[in-house]
Tab-separated table of C-alpha atoms and ligand atoms in Angstrom:
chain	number	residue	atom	x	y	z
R	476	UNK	CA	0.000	0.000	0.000
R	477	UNK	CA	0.960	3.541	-0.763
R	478	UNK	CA	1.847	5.568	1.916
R	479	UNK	CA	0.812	8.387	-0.071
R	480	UNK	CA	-1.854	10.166	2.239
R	481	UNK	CA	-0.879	13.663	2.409
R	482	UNK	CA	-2.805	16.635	1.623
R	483	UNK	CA	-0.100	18.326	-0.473
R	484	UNK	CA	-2.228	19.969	-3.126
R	485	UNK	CA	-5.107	18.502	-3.181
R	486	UNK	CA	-7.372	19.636	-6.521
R	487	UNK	CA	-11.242	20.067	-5.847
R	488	UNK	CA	-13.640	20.335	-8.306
R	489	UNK	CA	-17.021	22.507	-7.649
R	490	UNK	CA	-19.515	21.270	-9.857
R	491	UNK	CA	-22.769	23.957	-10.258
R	492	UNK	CA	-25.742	21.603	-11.534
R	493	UNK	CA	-27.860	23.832	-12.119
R	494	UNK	CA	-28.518	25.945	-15.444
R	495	UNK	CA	-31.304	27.966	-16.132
R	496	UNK	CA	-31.942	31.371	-16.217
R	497	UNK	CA	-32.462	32.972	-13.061
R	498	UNK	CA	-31.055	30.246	-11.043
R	499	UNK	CA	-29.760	30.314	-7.235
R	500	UNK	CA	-26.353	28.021	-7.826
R	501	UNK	CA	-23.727	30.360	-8.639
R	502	UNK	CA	-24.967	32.668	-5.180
R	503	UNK	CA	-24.715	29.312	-3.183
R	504	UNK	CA	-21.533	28.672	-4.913
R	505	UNK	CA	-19.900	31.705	-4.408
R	506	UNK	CA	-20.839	31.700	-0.699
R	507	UNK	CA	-19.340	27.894	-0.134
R	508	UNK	CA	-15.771	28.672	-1.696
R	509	UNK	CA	-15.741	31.999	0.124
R	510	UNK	CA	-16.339	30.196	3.282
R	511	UNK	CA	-13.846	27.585	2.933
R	512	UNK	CA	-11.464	29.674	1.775
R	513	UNK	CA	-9.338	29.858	4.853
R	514	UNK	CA	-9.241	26.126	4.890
R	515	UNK	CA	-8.548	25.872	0.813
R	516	UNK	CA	-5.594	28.676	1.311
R	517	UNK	CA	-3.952	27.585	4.223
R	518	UNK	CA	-3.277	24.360	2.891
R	519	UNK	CA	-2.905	25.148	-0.556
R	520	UNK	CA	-5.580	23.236	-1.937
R	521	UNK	CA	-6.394	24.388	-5.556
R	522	UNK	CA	-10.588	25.124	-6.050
R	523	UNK	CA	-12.036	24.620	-9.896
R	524	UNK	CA	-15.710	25.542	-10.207
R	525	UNK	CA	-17.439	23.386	-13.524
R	526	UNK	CA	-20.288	25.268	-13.947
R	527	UNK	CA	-22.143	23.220	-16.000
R	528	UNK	CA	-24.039	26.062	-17.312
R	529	UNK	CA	-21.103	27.125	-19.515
R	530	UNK	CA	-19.712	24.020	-19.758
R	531	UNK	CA	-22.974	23.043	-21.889
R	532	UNK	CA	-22.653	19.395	-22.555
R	533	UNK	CA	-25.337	18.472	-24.739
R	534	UNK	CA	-27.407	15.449	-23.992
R	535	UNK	CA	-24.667	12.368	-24.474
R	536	UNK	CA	-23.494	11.829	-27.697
R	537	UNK	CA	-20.438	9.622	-27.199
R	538	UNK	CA	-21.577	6.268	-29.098
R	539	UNK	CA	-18.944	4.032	-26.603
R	540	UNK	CA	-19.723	3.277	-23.558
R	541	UNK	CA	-17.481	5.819	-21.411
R	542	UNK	CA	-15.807	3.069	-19.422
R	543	UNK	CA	-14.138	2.506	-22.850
R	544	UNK	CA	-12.371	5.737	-22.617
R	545	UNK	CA	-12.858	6.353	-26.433
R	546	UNK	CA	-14.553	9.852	-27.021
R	547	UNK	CA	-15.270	11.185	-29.973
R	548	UNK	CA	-15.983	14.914	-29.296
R	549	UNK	CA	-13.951	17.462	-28.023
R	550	UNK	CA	-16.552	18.868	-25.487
R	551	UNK	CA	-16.249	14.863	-23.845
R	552	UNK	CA	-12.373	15.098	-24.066
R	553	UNK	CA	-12.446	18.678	-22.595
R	554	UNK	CA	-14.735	17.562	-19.882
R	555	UNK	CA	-12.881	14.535	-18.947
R	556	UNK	CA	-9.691	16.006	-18.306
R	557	UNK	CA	-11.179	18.463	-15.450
R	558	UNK	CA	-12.932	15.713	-14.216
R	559	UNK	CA	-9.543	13.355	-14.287
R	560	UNK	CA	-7.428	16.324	-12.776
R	561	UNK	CA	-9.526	16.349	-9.526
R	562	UNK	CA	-8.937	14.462	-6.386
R	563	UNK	CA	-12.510	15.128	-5.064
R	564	UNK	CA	-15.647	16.883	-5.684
R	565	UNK	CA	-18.320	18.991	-4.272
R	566	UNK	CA	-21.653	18.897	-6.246
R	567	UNK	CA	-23.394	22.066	-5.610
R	568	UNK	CA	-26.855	21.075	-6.486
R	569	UNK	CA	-30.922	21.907	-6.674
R	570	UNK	CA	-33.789	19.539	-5.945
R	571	UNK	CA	-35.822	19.085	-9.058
R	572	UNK	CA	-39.547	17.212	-8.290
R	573	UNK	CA	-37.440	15.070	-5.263
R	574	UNK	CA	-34.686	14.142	-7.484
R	575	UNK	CA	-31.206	15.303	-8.784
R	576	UNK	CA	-31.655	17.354	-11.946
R	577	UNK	CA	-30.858	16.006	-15.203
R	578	UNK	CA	-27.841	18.078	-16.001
R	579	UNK	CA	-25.911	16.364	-13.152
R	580	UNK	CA	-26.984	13.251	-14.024
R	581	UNK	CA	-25.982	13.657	-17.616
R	582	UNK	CA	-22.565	15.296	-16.552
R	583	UNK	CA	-21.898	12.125	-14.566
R	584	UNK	CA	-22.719	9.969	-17.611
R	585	UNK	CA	-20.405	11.404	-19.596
R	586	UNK	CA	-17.516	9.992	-17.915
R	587	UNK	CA	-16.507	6.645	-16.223
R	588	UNK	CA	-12.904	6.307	-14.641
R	589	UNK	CA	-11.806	9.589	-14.184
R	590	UNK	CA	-15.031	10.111	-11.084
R	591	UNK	CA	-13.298	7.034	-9.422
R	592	UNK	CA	-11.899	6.722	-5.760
R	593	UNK	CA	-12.506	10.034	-5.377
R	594	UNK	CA	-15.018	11.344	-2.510
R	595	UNK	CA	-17.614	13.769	-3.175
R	596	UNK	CA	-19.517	16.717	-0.817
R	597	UNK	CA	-22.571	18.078	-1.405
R	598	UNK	CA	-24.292	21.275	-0.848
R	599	UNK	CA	-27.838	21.272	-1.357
R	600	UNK	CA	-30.666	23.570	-1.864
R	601	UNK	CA	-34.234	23.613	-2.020
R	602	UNK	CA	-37.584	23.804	0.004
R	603	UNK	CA	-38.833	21.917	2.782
R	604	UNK	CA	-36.336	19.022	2.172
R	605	UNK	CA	-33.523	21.652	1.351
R	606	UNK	CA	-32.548	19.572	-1.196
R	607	UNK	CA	-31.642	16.094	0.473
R	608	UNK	CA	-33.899	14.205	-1.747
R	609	UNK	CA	-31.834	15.003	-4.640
R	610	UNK	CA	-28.608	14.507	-2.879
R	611	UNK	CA	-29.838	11.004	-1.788
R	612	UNK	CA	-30.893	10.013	-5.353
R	613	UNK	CA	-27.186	10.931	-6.716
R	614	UNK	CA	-25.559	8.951	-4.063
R	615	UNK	CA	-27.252	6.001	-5.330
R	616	UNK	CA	-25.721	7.163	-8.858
R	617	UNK	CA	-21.834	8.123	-7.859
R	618	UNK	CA	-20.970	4.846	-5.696
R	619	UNK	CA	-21.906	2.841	-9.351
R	620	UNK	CA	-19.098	5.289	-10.305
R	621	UNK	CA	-17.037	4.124	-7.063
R	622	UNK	CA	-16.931	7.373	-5.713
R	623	UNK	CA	-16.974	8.094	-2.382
R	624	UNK	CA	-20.192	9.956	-0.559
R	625	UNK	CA	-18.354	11.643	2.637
R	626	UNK	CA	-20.663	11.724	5.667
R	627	UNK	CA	-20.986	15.706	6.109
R	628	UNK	CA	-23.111	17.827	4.188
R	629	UNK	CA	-24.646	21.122	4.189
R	630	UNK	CA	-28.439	21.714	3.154
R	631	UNK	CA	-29.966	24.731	2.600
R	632	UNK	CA	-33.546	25.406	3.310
R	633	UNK	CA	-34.102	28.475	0.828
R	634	UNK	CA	-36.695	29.987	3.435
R	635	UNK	CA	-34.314	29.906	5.867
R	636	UNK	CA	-31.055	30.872	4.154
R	637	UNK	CA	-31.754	32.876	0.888
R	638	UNK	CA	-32.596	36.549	1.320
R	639	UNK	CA	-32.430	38.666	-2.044
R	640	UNK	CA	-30.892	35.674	-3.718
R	641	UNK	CA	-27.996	35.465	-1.728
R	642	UNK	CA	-26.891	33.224	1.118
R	643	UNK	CA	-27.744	34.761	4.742
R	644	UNK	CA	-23.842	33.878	6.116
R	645	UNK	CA	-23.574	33.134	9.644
R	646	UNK	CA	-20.658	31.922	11.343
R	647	UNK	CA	-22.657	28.087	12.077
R	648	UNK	CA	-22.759	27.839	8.267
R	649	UNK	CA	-19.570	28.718	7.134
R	650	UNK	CA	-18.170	26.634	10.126
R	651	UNK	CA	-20.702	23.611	8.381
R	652	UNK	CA	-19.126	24.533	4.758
R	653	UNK	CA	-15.689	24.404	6.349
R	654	UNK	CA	-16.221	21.035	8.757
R	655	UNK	CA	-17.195	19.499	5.040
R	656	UNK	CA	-14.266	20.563	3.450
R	657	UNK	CA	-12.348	18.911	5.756
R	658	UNK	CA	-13.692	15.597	5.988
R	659	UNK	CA	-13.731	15.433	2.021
R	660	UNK	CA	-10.227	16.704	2.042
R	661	UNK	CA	-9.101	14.134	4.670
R	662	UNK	CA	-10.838	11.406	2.708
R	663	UNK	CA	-9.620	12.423	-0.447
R	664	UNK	CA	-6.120	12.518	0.907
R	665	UNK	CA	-6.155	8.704	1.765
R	666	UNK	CA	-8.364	7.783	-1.565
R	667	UNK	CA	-5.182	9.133	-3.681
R	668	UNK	CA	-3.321	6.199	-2.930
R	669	UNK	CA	-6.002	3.758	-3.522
R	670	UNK	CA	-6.203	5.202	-6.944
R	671	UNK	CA	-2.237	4.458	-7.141
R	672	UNK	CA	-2.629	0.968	-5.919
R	673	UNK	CA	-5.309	-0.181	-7.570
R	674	UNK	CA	-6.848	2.342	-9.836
R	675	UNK	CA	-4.284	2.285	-12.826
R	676	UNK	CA	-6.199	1.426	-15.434
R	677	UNK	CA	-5.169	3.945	-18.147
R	678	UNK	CA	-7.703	2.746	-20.607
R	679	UNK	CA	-7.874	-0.003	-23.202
R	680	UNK	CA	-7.335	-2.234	-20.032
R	681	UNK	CA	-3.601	-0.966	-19.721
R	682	UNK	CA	-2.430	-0.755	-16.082
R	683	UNK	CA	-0.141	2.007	-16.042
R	684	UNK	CA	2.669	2.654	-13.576
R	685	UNK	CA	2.139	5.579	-12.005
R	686	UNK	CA	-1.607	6.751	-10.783
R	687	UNK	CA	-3.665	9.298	-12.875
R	688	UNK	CA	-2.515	7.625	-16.416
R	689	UNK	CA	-4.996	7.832	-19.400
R	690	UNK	CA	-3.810	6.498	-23.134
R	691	UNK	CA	-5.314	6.740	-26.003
R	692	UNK	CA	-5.233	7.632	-29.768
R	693	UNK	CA	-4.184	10.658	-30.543
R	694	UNK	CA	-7.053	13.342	-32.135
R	695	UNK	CA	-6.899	16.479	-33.608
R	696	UNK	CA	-7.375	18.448	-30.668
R	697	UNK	CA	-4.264	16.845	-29.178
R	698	UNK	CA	-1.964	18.140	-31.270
R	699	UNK	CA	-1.219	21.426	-29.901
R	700	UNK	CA	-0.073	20.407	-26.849
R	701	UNK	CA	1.924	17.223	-28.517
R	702	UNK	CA	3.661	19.881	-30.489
R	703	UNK	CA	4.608	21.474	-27.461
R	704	UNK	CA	5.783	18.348	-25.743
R	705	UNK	CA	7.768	17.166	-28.641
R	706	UNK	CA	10.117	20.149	-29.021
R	707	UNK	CA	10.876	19.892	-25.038
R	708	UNK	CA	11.512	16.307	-25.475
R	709	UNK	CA	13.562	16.967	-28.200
R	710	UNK	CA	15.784	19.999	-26.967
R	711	UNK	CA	17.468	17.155	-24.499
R	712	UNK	CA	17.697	15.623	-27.849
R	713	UNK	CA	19.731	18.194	-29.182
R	714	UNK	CA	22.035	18.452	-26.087
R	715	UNK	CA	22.931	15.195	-25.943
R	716	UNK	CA	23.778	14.958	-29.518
R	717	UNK	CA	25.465	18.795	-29.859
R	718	UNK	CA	23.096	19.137	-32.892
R	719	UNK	CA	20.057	20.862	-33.307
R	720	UNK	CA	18.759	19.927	-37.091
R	721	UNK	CA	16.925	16.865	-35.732
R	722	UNK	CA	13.571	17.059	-37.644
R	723	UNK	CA	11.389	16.997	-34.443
R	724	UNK	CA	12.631	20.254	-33.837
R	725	UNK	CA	11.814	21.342	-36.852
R	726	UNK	CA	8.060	20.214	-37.603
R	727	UNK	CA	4.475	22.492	-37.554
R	728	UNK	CA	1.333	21.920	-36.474
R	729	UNK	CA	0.340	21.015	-39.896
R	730	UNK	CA	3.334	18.608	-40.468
R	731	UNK	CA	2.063	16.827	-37.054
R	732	UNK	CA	-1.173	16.536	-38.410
R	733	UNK	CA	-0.508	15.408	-41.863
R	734	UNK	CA	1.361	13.000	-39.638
R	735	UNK	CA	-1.589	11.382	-38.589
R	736	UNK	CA	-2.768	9.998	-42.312
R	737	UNK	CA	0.137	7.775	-42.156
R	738	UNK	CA	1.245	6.750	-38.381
R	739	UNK	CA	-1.056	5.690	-35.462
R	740	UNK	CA	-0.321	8.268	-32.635
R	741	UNK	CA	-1.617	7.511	-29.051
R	742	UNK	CA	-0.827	9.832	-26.104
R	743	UNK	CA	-0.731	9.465	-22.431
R	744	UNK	CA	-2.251	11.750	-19.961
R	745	UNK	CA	-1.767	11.898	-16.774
R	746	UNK	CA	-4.705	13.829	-14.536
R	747	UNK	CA	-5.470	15.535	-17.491
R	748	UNK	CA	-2.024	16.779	-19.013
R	749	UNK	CA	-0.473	15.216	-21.702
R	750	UNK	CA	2.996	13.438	-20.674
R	751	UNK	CA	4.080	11.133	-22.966
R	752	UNK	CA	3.514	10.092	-26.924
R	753	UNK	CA	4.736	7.711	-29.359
R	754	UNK	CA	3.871	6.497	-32.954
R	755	UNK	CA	3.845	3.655	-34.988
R	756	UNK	CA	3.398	2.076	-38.365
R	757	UNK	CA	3.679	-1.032	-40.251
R	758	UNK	CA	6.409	-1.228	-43.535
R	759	UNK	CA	6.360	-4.651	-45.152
R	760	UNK	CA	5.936	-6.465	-41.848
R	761	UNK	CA	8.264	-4.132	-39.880
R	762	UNK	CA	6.518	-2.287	-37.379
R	763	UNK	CA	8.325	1.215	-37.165
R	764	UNK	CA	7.826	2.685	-33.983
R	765	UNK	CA	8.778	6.443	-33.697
R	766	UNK	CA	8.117	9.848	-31.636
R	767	UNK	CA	8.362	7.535	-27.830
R	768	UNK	CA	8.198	10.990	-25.456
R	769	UNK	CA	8.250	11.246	-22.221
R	770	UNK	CA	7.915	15.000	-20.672
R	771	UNK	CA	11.360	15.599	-18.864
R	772	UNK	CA	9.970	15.969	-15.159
R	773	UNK	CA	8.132	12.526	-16.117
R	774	UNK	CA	11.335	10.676	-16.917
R	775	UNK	CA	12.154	7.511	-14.885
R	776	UNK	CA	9.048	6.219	-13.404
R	777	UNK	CA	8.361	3.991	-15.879
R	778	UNK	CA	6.429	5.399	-18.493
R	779	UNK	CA	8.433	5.116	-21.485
R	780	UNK	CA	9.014	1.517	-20.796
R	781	UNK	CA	5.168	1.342	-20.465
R	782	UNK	CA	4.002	2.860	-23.554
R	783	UNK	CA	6.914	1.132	-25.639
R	784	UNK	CA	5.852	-1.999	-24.476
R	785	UNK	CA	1.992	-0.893	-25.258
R	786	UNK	CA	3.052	0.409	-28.771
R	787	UNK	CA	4.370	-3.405	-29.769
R	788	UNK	CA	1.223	-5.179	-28.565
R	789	UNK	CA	-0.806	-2.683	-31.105
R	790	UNK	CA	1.308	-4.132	-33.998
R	791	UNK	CA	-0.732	-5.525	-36.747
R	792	UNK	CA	-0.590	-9.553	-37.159
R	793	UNK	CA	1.915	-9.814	-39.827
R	794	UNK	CA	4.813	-8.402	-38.013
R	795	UNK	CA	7.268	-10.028	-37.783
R	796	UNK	CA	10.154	-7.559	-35.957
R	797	UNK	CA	9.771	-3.970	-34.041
R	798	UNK	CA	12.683	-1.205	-35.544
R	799	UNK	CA	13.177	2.279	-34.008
R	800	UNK	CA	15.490	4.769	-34.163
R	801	UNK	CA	17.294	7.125	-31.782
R	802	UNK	CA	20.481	10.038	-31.464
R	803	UNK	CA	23.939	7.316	-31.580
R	804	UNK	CA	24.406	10.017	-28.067
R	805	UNK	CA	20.974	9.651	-26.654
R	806	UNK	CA	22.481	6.897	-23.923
R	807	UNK	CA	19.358	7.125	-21.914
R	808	UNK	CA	17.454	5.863	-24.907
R	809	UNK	CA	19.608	3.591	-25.739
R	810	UNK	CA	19.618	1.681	-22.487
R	811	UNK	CA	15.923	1.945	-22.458
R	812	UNK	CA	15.657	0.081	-25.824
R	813	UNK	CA	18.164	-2.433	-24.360
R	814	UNK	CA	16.740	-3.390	-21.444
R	815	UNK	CA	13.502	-3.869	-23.801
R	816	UNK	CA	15.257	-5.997	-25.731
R	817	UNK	CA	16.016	-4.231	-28.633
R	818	UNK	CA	19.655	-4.482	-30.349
R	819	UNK	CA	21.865	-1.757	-32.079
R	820	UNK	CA	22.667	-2.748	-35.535
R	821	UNK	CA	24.320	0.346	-36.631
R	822	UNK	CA	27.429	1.012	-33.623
R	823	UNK	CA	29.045	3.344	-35.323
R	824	UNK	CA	25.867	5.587	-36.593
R	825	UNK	CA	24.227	6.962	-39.354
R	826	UNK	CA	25.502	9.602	-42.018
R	827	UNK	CA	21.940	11.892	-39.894
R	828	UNK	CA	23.835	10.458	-36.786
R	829	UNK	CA	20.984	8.260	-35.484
R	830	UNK	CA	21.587	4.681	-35.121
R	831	UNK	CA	19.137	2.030	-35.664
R	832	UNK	CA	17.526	-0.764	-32.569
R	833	UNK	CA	15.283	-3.946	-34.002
R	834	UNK	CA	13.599	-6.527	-32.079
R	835	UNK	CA	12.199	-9.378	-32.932
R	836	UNK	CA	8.616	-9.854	-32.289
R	837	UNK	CA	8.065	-12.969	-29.974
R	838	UNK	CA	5.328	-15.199	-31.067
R	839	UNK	CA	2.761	-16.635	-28.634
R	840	UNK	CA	3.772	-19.903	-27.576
X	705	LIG	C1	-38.220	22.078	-12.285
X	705	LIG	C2	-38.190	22.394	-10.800
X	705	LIG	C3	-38.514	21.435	-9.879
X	705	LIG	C4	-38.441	21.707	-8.516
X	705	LIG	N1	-38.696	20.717	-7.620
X	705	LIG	C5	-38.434	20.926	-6.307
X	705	LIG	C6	-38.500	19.858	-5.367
X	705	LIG	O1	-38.812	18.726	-5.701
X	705	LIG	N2	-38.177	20.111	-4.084
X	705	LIG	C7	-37.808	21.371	-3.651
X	705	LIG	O2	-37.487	21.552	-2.485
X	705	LIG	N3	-37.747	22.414	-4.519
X	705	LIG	C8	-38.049	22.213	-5.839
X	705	LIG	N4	-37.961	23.244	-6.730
X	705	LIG	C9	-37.659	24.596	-6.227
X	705	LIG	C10	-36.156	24.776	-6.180
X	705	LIG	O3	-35.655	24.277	-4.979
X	705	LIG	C11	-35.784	26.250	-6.338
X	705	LIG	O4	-36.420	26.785	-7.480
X	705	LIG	C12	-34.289	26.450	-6.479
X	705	LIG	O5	-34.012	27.822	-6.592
X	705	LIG	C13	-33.786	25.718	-7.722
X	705	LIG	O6	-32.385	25.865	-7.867
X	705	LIG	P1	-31.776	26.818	-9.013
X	705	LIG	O7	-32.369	28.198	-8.768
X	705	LIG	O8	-30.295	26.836	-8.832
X	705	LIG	O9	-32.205	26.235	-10.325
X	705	LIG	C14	-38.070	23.006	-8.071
X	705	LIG	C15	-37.730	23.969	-9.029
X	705	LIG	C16	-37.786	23.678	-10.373
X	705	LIG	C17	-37.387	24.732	-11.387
């Protein structure tokens, strides 16, 4: 078991559920991270508030099941990696006709891994039941989603704590808001290393070996940031080697993208930012693997060997042996290939000064 149960910046998300005109959330929002700020700022715990008013999911749209990770549309891949960057929640939320209303539920149904092991708050609103009906009914929904109810919560009877639209502060209810944020915060705390221990699942059923790891195929709306990622990876490129015409440095946007017509490109997130890439295709049953990135403050915990290993269990059936290239300086590479098996062929380099690694590919026995 992890021992990792500190608080060290801790990343809450504040989810409004409620969006039509007129509405009482962002008041009742703006009261409950105003209230806990002491708590949030003396232990530098960062506050994001999804209001899902601007957010503006539209009814899902995603034809996969989200447990398979694979979205199609940016607004899923956009909400997914604020959801995946939390550590816990607070659902700030309305009681529609004694239930939750339907933009929270469909907010929650967008997603699937990145809500779990992570505990959720809630503050609720409404009339005579100040909104615990609703918060009862989404209970039932988040455990399917193994989150974590906490035990505290604050519910606001509108008669009682609305006056001009705005939340009648006293110090009992601020002292409520804060007791809340510290269960969920000491909760949360612990549930991070249950999501390192157990939660790794980075998506197409790859356990990953750090916690917070997403991979998938790369989209359009990646490449930006890939761009981005590449030329850092590749300025310790250019160290090592003393030379800085290596074409990584060199490509655009547009040559990344044309980039995808001809190589499969899958990155890896982890809570939400993009840390590591590679790329592969298949030549005449040689299944050229390029572009393996890993973010520098990312380097040696295991990723590279991951998603290398990942990258040759994608390789078509016909393959017979993996090839790659890398700087004839880059030693770090180099032993990574090694210890994956791979073999120089080229010691004393290339006339471009890269030397060449192949592997065979081992058949099932
Ligand atoms: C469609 C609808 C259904 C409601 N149903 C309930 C209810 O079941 N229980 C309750 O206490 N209040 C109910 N209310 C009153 C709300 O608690 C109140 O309007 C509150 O301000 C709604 O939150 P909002 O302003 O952020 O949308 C309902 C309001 C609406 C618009």
């Amino acid at each position: 078991m992890s021992s990792n149960t500190s608080s060290a910046s801790l990343h809450i998300l504040v989810i409004v559920a409620s969006t039509r005109p007129g509405r009482l959330a962002p008041a009742i929002t703006d009261w409950f991270v105003r209230a806990t700020l002491p708590e949030t700022a003396d232990r530098g715990i960062t506050v994001d508030i999804a209001d899902l008013a601007d957010i503006g999911l539209p009814l899902l749209d995603e034809p996969e099941h989200p447990a398979s990770g694979h979205y199609l549309h940016q607004h899923t891949r956009a909400w997914s990696r604020r959801v995946a960057a939390a550590d816990a929640f607070v659902i700030v939320t309305p009681e529609y006709n004694y239930g939750m209303p339907a933009v929270l539920k469909n907010a929650v149904d967008f997603l699937y891994q990145e809500w779990a092991w992570k505990p959720v708050a809630f503050v609720s609103y409404g009339n005579t039941s100040a909104g615990t009906r609703s918060v009862q009914m989404t209970k039932q929904v988040v455990t399917t989603l193994k989150m974590m109810p906490i035990g505290a919560t604050v519910a606001l009877r509108i008669a009682d704590s609305i006056r001009d639209g705005q939340v009648v502060e006293s110090t009992r209810l601020d002292e409520a808001a804060r007791a809340m944020l510290r269960e969920l915060t000491r909760v949360a705390s612990v549930m991070r290393s249950l999501r390192t221990d157990t939660d790794t699942d980075a998506g197409d059923g790859v356990a990953g070996p750090v916690d917070g790891l997403s991979l998938a195929r790369a989209h359009a709306d990646d490449l930006a940031e890939l761009l981005v990622l590449q030329r850092c990876c590749w300025v310790q490129e250019a160290l090592a080697n003393d030379t800085l015409d290596l074409q990584p440095l060199r490509e655009t946007l547009d040559d990344l993208r044309a980039s995808l017509s001809t190589w499969q490109v899958w990155c890896v997130r982890r809570n939400g930012r993009l840390v590591a890439a590679v790329r592969a295709r298949d030549h005449a049953g040689t299944w050229l693997i390029g572009r393996l990135m890993v973010a520098p403050d990312q380097t040696g915990n295991g990723i590279g060997s991951w998603l290398l290993s990942y990258v040759e269990q994608q390789a078509p059936a016909g393959v017979a042996r993996y090839d790659l290239f890398t700087g004839h300086r880059s030693t770090r590479n180099i032993e990574l290939y090694e210890r994956a098996g791979y073999a120089l062929t080229t010691t004393g380099g290339t006339p471009d000064g890269s030397v060449h690694l192949t592997k065979p590919r081992q058949r099932a026995a």
